[in-house]
Tab-separated table of C-alpha atoms in Angstrom:
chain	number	residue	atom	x	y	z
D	1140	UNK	CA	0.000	0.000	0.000
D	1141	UNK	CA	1.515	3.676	-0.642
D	1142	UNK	CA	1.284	5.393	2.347
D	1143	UNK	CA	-0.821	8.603	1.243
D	1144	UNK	CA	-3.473	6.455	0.099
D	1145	UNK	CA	-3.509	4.504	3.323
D	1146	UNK	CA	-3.218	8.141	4.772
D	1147	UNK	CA	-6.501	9.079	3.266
D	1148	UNK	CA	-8.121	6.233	4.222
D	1149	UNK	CA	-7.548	6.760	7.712
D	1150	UNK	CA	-8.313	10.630	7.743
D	1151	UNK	CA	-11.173	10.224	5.820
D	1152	UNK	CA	-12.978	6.896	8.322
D	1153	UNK	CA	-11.496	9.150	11.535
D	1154	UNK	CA	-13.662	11.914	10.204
D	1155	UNK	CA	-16.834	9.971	9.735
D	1156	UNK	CA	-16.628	7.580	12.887
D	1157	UNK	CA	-15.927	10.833	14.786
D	1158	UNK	CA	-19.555	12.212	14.321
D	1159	UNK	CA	-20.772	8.261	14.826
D	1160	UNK	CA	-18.735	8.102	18.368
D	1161	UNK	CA	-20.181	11.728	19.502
D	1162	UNK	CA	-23.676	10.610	18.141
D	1163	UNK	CA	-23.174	7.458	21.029
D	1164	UNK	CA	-21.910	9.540	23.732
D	1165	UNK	CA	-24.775	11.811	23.575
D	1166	UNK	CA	-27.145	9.352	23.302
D	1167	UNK	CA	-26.201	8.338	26.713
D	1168	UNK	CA	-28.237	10.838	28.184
D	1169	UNK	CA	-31.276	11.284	25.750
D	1170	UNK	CA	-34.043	9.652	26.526
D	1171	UNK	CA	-36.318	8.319	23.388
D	1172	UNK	CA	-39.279	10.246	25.003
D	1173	UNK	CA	-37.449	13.400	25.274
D	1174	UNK	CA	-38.164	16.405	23.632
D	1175	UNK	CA	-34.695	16.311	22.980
D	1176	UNK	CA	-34.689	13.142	20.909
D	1177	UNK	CA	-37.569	14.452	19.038
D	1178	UNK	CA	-35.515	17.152	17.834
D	1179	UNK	CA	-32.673	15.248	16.907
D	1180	UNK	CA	-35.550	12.968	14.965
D	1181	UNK	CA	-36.060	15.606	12.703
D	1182	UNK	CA	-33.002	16.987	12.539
D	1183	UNK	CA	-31.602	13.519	11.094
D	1184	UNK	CA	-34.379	13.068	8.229
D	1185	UNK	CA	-34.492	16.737	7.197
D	1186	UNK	CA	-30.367	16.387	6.787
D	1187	UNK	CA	-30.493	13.164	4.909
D	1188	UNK	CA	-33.584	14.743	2.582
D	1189	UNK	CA	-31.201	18.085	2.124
D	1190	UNK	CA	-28.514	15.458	1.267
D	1191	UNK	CA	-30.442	13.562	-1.427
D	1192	UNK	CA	-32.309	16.246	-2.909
D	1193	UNK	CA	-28.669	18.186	-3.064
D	1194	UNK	CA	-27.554	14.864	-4.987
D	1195	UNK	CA	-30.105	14.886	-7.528
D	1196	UNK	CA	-29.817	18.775	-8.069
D	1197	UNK	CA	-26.623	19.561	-7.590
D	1198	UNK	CA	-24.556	15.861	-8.187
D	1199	UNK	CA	-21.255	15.389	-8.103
D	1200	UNK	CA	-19.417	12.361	-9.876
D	1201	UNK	CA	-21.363	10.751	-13.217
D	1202	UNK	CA	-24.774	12.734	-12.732
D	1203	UNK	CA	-23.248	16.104	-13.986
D	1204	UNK	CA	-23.503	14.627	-17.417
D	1205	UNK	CA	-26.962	14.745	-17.205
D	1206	UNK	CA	-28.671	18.119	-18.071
D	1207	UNK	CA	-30.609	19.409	-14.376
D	1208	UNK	CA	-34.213	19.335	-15.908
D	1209	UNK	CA	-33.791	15.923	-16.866
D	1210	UNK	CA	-32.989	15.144	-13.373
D	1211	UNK	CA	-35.702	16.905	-12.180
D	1212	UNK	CA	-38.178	15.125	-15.009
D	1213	UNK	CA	-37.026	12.003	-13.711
D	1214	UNK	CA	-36.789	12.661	-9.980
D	1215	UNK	CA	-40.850	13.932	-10.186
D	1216	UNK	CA	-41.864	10.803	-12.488
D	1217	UNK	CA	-40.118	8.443	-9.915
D	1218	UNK	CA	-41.984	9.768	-7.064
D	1219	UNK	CA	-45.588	9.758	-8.932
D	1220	UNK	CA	-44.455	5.826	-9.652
D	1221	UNK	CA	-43.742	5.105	-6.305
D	1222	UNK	CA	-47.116	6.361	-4.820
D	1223	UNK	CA	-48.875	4.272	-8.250
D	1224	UNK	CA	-47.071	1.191	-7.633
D	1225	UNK	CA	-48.386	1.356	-3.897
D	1226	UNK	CA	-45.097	2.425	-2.425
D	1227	UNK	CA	-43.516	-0.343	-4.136
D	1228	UNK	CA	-39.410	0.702	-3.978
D	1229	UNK	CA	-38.483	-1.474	-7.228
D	1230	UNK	CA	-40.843	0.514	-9.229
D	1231	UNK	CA	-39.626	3.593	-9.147
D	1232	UNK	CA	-36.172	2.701	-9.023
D	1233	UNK	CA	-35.789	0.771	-12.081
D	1234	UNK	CA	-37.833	2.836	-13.594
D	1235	UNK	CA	-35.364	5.710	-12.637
D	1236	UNK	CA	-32.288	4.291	-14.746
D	1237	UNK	CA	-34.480	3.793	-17.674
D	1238	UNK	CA	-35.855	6.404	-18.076
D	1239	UNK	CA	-32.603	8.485	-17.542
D	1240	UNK	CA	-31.548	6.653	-20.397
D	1241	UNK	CA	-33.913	7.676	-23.122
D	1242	UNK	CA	-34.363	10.790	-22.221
D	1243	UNK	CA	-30.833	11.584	-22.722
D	1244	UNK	CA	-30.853	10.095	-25.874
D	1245	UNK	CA	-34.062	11.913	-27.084
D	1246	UNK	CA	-33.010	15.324	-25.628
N	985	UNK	CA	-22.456	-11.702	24.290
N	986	UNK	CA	-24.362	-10.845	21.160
N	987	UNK	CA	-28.026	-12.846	20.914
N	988	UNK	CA	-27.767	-14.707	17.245
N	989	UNK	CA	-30.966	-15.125	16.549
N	990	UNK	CA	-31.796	-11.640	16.419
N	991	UNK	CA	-28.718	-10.950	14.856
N	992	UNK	CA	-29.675	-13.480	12.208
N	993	UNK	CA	-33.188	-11.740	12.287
N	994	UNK	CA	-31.322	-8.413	11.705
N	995	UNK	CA	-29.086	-9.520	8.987
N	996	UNK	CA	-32.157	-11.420	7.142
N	997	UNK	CA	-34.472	-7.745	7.398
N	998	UNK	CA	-32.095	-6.767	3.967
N	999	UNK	CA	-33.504	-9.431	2.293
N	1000	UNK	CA	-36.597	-9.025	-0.825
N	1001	UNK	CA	-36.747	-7.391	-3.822
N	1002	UNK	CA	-37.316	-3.983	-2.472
N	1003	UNK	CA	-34.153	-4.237	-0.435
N	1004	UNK	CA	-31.656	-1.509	-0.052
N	1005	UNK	CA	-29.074	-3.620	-1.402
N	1006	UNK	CA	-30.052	-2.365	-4.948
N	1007	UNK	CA	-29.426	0.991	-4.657
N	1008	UNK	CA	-26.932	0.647	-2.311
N	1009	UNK	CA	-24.674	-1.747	-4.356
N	1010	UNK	CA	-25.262	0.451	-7.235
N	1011	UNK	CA	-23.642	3.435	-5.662
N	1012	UNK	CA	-20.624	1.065	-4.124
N	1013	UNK	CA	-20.343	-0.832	-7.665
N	1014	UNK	CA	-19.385	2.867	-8.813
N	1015	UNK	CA	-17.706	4.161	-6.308
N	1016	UNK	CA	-15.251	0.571	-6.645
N	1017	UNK	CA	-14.410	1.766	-10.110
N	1018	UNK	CA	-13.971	5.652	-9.108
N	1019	UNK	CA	-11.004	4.073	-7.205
N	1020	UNK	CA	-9.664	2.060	-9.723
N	1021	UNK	CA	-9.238	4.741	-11.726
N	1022	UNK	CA	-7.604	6.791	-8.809
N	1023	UNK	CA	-4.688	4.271	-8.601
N	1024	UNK	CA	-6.104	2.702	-5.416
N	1025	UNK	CA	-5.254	-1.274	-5.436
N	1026	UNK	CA	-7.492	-3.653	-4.558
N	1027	UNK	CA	-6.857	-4.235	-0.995
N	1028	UNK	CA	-7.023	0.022	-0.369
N	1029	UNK	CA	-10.192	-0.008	-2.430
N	1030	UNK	CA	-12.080	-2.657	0.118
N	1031	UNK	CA	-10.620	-1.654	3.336
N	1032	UNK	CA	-11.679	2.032	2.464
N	1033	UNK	CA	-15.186	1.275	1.957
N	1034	UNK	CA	-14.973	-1.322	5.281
N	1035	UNK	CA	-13.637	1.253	7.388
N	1036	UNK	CA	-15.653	4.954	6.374
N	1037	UNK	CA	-18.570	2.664	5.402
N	1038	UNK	CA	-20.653	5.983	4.403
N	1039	UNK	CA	-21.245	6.611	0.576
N	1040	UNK	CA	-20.827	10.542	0.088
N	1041	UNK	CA	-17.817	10.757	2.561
N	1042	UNK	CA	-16.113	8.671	0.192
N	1043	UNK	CA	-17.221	10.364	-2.812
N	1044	UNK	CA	-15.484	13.831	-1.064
N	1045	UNK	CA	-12.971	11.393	-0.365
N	1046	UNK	CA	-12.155	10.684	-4.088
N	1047	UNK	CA	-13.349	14.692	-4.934
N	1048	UNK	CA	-10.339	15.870	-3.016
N	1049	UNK	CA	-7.842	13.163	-4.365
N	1050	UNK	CA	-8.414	14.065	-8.060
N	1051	UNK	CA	-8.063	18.396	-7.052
N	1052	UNK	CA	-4.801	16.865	-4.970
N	1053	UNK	CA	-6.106	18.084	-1.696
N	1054	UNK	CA	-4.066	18.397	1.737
N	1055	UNK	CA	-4.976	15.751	4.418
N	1056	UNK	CA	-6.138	18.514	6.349
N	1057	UNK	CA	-8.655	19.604	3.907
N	1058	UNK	CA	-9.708	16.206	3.073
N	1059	UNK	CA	-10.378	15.611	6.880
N	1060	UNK	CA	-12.884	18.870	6.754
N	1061	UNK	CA	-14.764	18.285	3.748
N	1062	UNK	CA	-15.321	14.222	4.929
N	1063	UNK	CA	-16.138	15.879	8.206
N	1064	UNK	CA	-18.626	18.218	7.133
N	1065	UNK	CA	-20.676	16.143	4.452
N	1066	UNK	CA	-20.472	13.383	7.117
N	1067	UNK	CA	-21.502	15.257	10.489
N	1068	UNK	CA	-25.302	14.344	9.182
N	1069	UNK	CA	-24.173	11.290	10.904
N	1070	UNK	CA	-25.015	12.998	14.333
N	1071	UNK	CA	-27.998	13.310	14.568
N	1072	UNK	CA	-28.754	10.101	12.953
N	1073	UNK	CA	-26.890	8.470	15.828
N	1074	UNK	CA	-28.438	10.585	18.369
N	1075	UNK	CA	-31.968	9.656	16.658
N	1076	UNK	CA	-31.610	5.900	16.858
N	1077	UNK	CA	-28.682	4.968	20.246
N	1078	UNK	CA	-31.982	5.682	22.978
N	1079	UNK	CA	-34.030	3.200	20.927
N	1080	UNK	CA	-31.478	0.389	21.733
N	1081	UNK	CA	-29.660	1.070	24.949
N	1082	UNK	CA	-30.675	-0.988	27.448
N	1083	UNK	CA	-29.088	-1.296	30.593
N	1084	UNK	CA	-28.514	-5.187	30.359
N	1085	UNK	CA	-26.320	-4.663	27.204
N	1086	UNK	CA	-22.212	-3.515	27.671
N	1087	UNK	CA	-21.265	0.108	26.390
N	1088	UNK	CA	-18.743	-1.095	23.850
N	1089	UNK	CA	-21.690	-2.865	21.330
N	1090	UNK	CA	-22.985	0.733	21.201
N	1091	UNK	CA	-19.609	2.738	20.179
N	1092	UNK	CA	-18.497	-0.215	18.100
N	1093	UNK	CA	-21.941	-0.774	16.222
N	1094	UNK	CA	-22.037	2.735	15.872
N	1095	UNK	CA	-20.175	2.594	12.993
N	1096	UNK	CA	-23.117	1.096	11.024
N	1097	UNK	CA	-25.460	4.322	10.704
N	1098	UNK	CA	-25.385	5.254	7.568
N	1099	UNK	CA	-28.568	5.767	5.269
N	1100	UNK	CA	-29.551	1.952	4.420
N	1101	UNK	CA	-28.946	0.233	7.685
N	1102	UNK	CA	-30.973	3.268	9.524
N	1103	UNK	CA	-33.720	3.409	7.238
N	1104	UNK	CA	-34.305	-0.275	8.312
N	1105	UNK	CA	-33.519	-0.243	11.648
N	1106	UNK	CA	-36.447	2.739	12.101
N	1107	UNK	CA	-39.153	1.188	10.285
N	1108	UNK	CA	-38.869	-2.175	11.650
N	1109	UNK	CA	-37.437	-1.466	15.691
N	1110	UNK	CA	-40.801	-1.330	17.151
N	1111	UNK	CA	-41.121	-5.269	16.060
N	1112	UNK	CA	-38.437	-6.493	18.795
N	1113	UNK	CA	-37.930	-5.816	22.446
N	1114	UNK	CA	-35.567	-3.179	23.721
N	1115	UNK	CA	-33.219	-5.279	24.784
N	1116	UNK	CA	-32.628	-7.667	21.885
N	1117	UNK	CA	-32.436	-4.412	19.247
N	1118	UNK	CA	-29.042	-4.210	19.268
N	1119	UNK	CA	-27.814	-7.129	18.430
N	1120	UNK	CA	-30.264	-7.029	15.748
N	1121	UNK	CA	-29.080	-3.618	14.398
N	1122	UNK	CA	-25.304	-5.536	14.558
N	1123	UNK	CA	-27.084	-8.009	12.088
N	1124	UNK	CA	-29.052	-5.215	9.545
N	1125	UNK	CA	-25.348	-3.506	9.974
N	1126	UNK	CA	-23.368	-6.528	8.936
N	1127	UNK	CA	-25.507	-7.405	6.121
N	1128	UNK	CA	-25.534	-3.916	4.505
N	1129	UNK	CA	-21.576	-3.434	5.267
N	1130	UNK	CA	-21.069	-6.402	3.695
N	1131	UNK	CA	-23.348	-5.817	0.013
N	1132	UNK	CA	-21.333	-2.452	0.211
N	1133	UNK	CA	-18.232	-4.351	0.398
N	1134	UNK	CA	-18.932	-6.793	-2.038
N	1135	UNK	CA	-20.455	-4.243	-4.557
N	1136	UNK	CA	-17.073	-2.266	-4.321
N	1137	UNK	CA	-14.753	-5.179	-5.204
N	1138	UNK	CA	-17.155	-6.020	-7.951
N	1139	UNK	CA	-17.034	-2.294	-9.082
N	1140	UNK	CA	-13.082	-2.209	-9.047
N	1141	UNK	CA	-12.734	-5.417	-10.996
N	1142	UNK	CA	-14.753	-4.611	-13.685
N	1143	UNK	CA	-14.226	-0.958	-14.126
N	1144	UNK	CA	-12.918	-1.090	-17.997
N	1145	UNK	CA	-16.620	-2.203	-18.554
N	1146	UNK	CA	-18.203	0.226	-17.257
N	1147	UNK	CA	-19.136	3.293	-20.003
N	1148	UNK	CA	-20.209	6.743	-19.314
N	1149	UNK	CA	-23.641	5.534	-19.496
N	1150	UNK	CA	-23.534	3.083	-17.160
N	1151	UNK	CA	-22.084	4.927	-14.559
N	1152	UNK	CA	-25.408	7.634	-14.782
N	1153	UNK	CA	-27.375	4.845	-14.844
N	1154	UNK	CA	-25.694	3.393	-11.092
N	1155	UNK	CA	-25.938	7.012	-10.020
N	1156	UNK	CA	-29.496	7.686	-10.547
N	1157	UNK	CA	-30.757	4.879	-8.506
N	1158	UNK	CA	-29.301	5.779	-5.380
N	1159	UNK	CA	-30.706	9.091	-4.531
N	1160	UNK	CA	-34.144	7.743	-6.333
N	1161	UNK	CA	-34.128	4.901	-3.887
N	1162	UNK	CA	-33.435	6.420	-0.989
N	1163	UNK	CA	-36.187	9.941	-1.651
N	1164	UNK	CA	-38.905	7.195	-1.865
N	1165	UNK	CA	-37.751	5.425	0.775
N	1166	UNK	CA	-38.082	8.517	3.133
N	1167	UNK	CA	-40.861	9.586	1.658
N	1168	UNK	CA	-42.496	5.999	2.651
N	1169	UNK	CA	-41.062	7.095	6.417
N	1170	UNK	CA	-43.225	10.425	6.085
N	1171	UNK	CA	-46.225	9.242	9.413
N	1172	UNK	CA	-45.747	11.703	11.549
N	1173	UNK	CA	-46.054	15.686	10.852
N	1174	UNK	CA	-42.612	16.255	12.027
N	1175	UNK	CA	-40.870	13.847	10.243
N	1176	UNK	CA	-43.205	14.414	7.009
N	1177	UNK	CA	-41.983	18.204	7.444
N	1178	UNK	CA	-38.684	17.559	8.052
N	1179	UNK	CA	-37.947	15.253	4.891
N	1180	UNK	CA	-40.089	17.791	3.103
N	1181	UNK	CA	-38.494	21.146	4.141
N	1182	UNK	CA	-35.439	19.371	4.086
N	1183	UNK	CA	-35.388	18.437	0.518
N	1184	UNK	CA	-36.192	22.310	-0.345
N	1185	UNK	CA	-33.897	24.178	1.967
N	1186	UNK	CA	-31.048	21.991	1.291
N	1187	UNK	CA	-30.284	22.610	-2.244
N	1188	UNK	CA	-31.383	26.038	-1.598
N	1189	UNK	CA	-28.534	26.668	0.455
N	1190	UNK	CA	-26.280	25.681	-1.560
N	1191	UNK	CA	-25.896	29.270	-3.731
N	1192	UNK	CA	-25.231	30.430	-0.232
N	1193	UNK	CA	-21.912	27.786	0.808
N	1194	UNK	CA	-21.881	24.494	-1.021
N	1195	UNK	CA	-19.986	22.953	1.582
N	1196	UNK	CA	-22.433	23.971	4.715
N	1197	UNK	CA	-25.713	23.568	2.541
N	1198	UNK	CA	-26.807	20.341	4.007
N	1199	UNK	CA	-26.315	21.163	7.391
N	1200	UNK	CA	-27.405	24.479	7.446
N	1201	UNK	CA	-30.451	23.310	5.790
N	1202	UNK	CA	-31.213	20.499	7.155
N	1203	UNK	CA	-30.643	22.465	11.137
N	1204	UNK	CA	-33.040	25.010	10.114
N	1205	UNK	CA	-35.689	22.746	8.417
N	1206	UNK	CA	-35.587	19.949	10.957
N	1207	UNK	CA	-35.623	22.507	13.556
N	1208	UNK	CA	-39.035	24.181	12.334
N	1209	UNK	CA	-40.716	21.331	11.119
N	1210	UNK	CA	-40.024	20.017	15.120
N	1211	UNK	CA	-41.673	23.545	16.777
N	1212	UNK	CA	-44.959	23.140	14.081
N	1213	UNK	CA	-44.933	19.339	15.072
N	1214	UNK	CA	-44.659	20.013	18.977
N	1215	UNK	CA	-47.775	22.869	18.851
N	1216	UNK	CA	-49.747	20.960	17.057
């Protein structure tokens, strides 16, 4: 292994467990019927929706390809699927890559 | 020490066709080849994915290796897209601690929250006594650590496969997944709120600071959908 990659490796897992070991610590003292805990409840699903929507609208990696009201197209079809299909997962998600597909052929 | 059968219960919950594992091997499958192109050998590739185990920390992770970032910087940026991983501790530790089970399980499992594993572990907790939950969160953990493992070595061996198209393709399915999965979570006001004013504020943000979008977005959202939610 060269070292810097091994370096990187280790910075980068230090700086995610570190928010995972605080997360413990202060669970130690929240109780799940807290008001406290209900706070944290949202906090920790509006974060991970500001995360994915942020992914879809402003990606990083392979997605940048793609022009943004594709991705948009896409994002509001898969949604509309998923409450059709009965809130079926597979649905929508399949449906997702496919339809990515033509539509960036087509447009 | 750890109670298999709900460990086994816990590792079998990943199971079906709507499981995680599809969108979550998807992303892993492409992050395996992102490092096979960054020079990473196969050994790095794995143990990096066993040891951050959380998919956008390592796609910052990658981010800052192609601009040649300092350590430093790389720590801040993993840090910061990461610290969602707080409150998603916080949100699900008091739902397994029990005072039969040692300290350690809980800062060692720890390392398991990320998206997939927590997603499960909050629709399906209510279904088994306090006490047994975390060795059944050890088992959801274990199975989704190990599909992200297993997608990534896939992902680095067959990287010269994998076109341009592909690669949108394995990147769409992710965030798809994972927005209907929350928006299946959406019972309650606050969390319906939160998920909602969440996915609005966020990307807002972001022509404000790119790097402090999510959080600042996701504190402000999560923290008004909580005081409509308590005054209701």
């Amino acid at each position: 292994m060269t070292t810097s990659i091994a370096l990187v490796i280790v910075v980068t897992s230090v700086a995610t467990y570190l928010s995972r070991f605080l997360g413990v610590l202060s669970s130690e003292k929240i109780k799940e019927t807290s008001k406290i805990y209900r706070w944290f409840n949202c906090l920790a699903y509006s974060t991970l929706a500001a995360l994915i929507a942020r992914m879809m609208i402003f990606p990083s990696g392979a997605l940048i390809e793609v022009d943004y009201s594709i991705r948009i197209i896409v994002l509001i079809a898969s949604i509309l699927i998923f409450y059709l299909g009965k809130k079926n997962l597979v649905y929508p998600t399949v449906f997702s890559a496919i339809m990515l597909y033509f539509l960036s052929i087509l447009l | 020490m750890i109670n298999f059968k709900y460990f086994v219960k816990g590792f079998i919950s990943v199971r079906g066709i709507d499981s995680p594992a599809l969108a979550l091997g998807a992303s892993l499958i492409a992050i395996g080849a992102i490092y096979k192109n960054l020079g990473f050998s196969f050994q790095e590739s794995f143990l990096s994915t066993l040891f951050t185990y959380a998919l956008p920390g390592q796609v910052v992770m990658a981010e800052s290796m192609l601009v040649g970032a300092s350590l430093f910087n790389i720590f801040i940026a993993v840090w910061l897209v990461n610290t969602r991983l707080y409150p998603m501790t916080v949100s699900l530790m008091p739902l397994m601690m029990h005072e039969s089970q040692p300290r350690w399980k809980y800062y060692l499992f720890s390392h398991f929250v990320a998206v997939s594993a927590w997603l499960i572990m909050k629709s399906n907790y209510e279904k088994i006594k306090k006490e047994n939950r975390i060795d059944y969160w050890f088992g959801i953990g274990t199975a989704t650590i190990s599909i992200a493992i297993l997608s990534t070595i896939i992902g680095y061996l067959i990287s010269d496969y994998l076109n341009k198209d592909m690669l949108i393709g394995l990147a769409i399915v992710n965030p798809i997944y994972f927005m209907c999965m929350m928006i299946g979570s959406m019972k309650s006001v606050q969390i319906s709120l939160s998920i909602i004013f969440g996915a609005l504020l966020g990307p807002s943000f972001y022509f404000i600071s790119p790097e402090w979008c999510i959080l600042y977005g996701g504190f402000i959202s999560g923290t008004i959908a909580f005081f409509i939610g308590e005054k209701k």
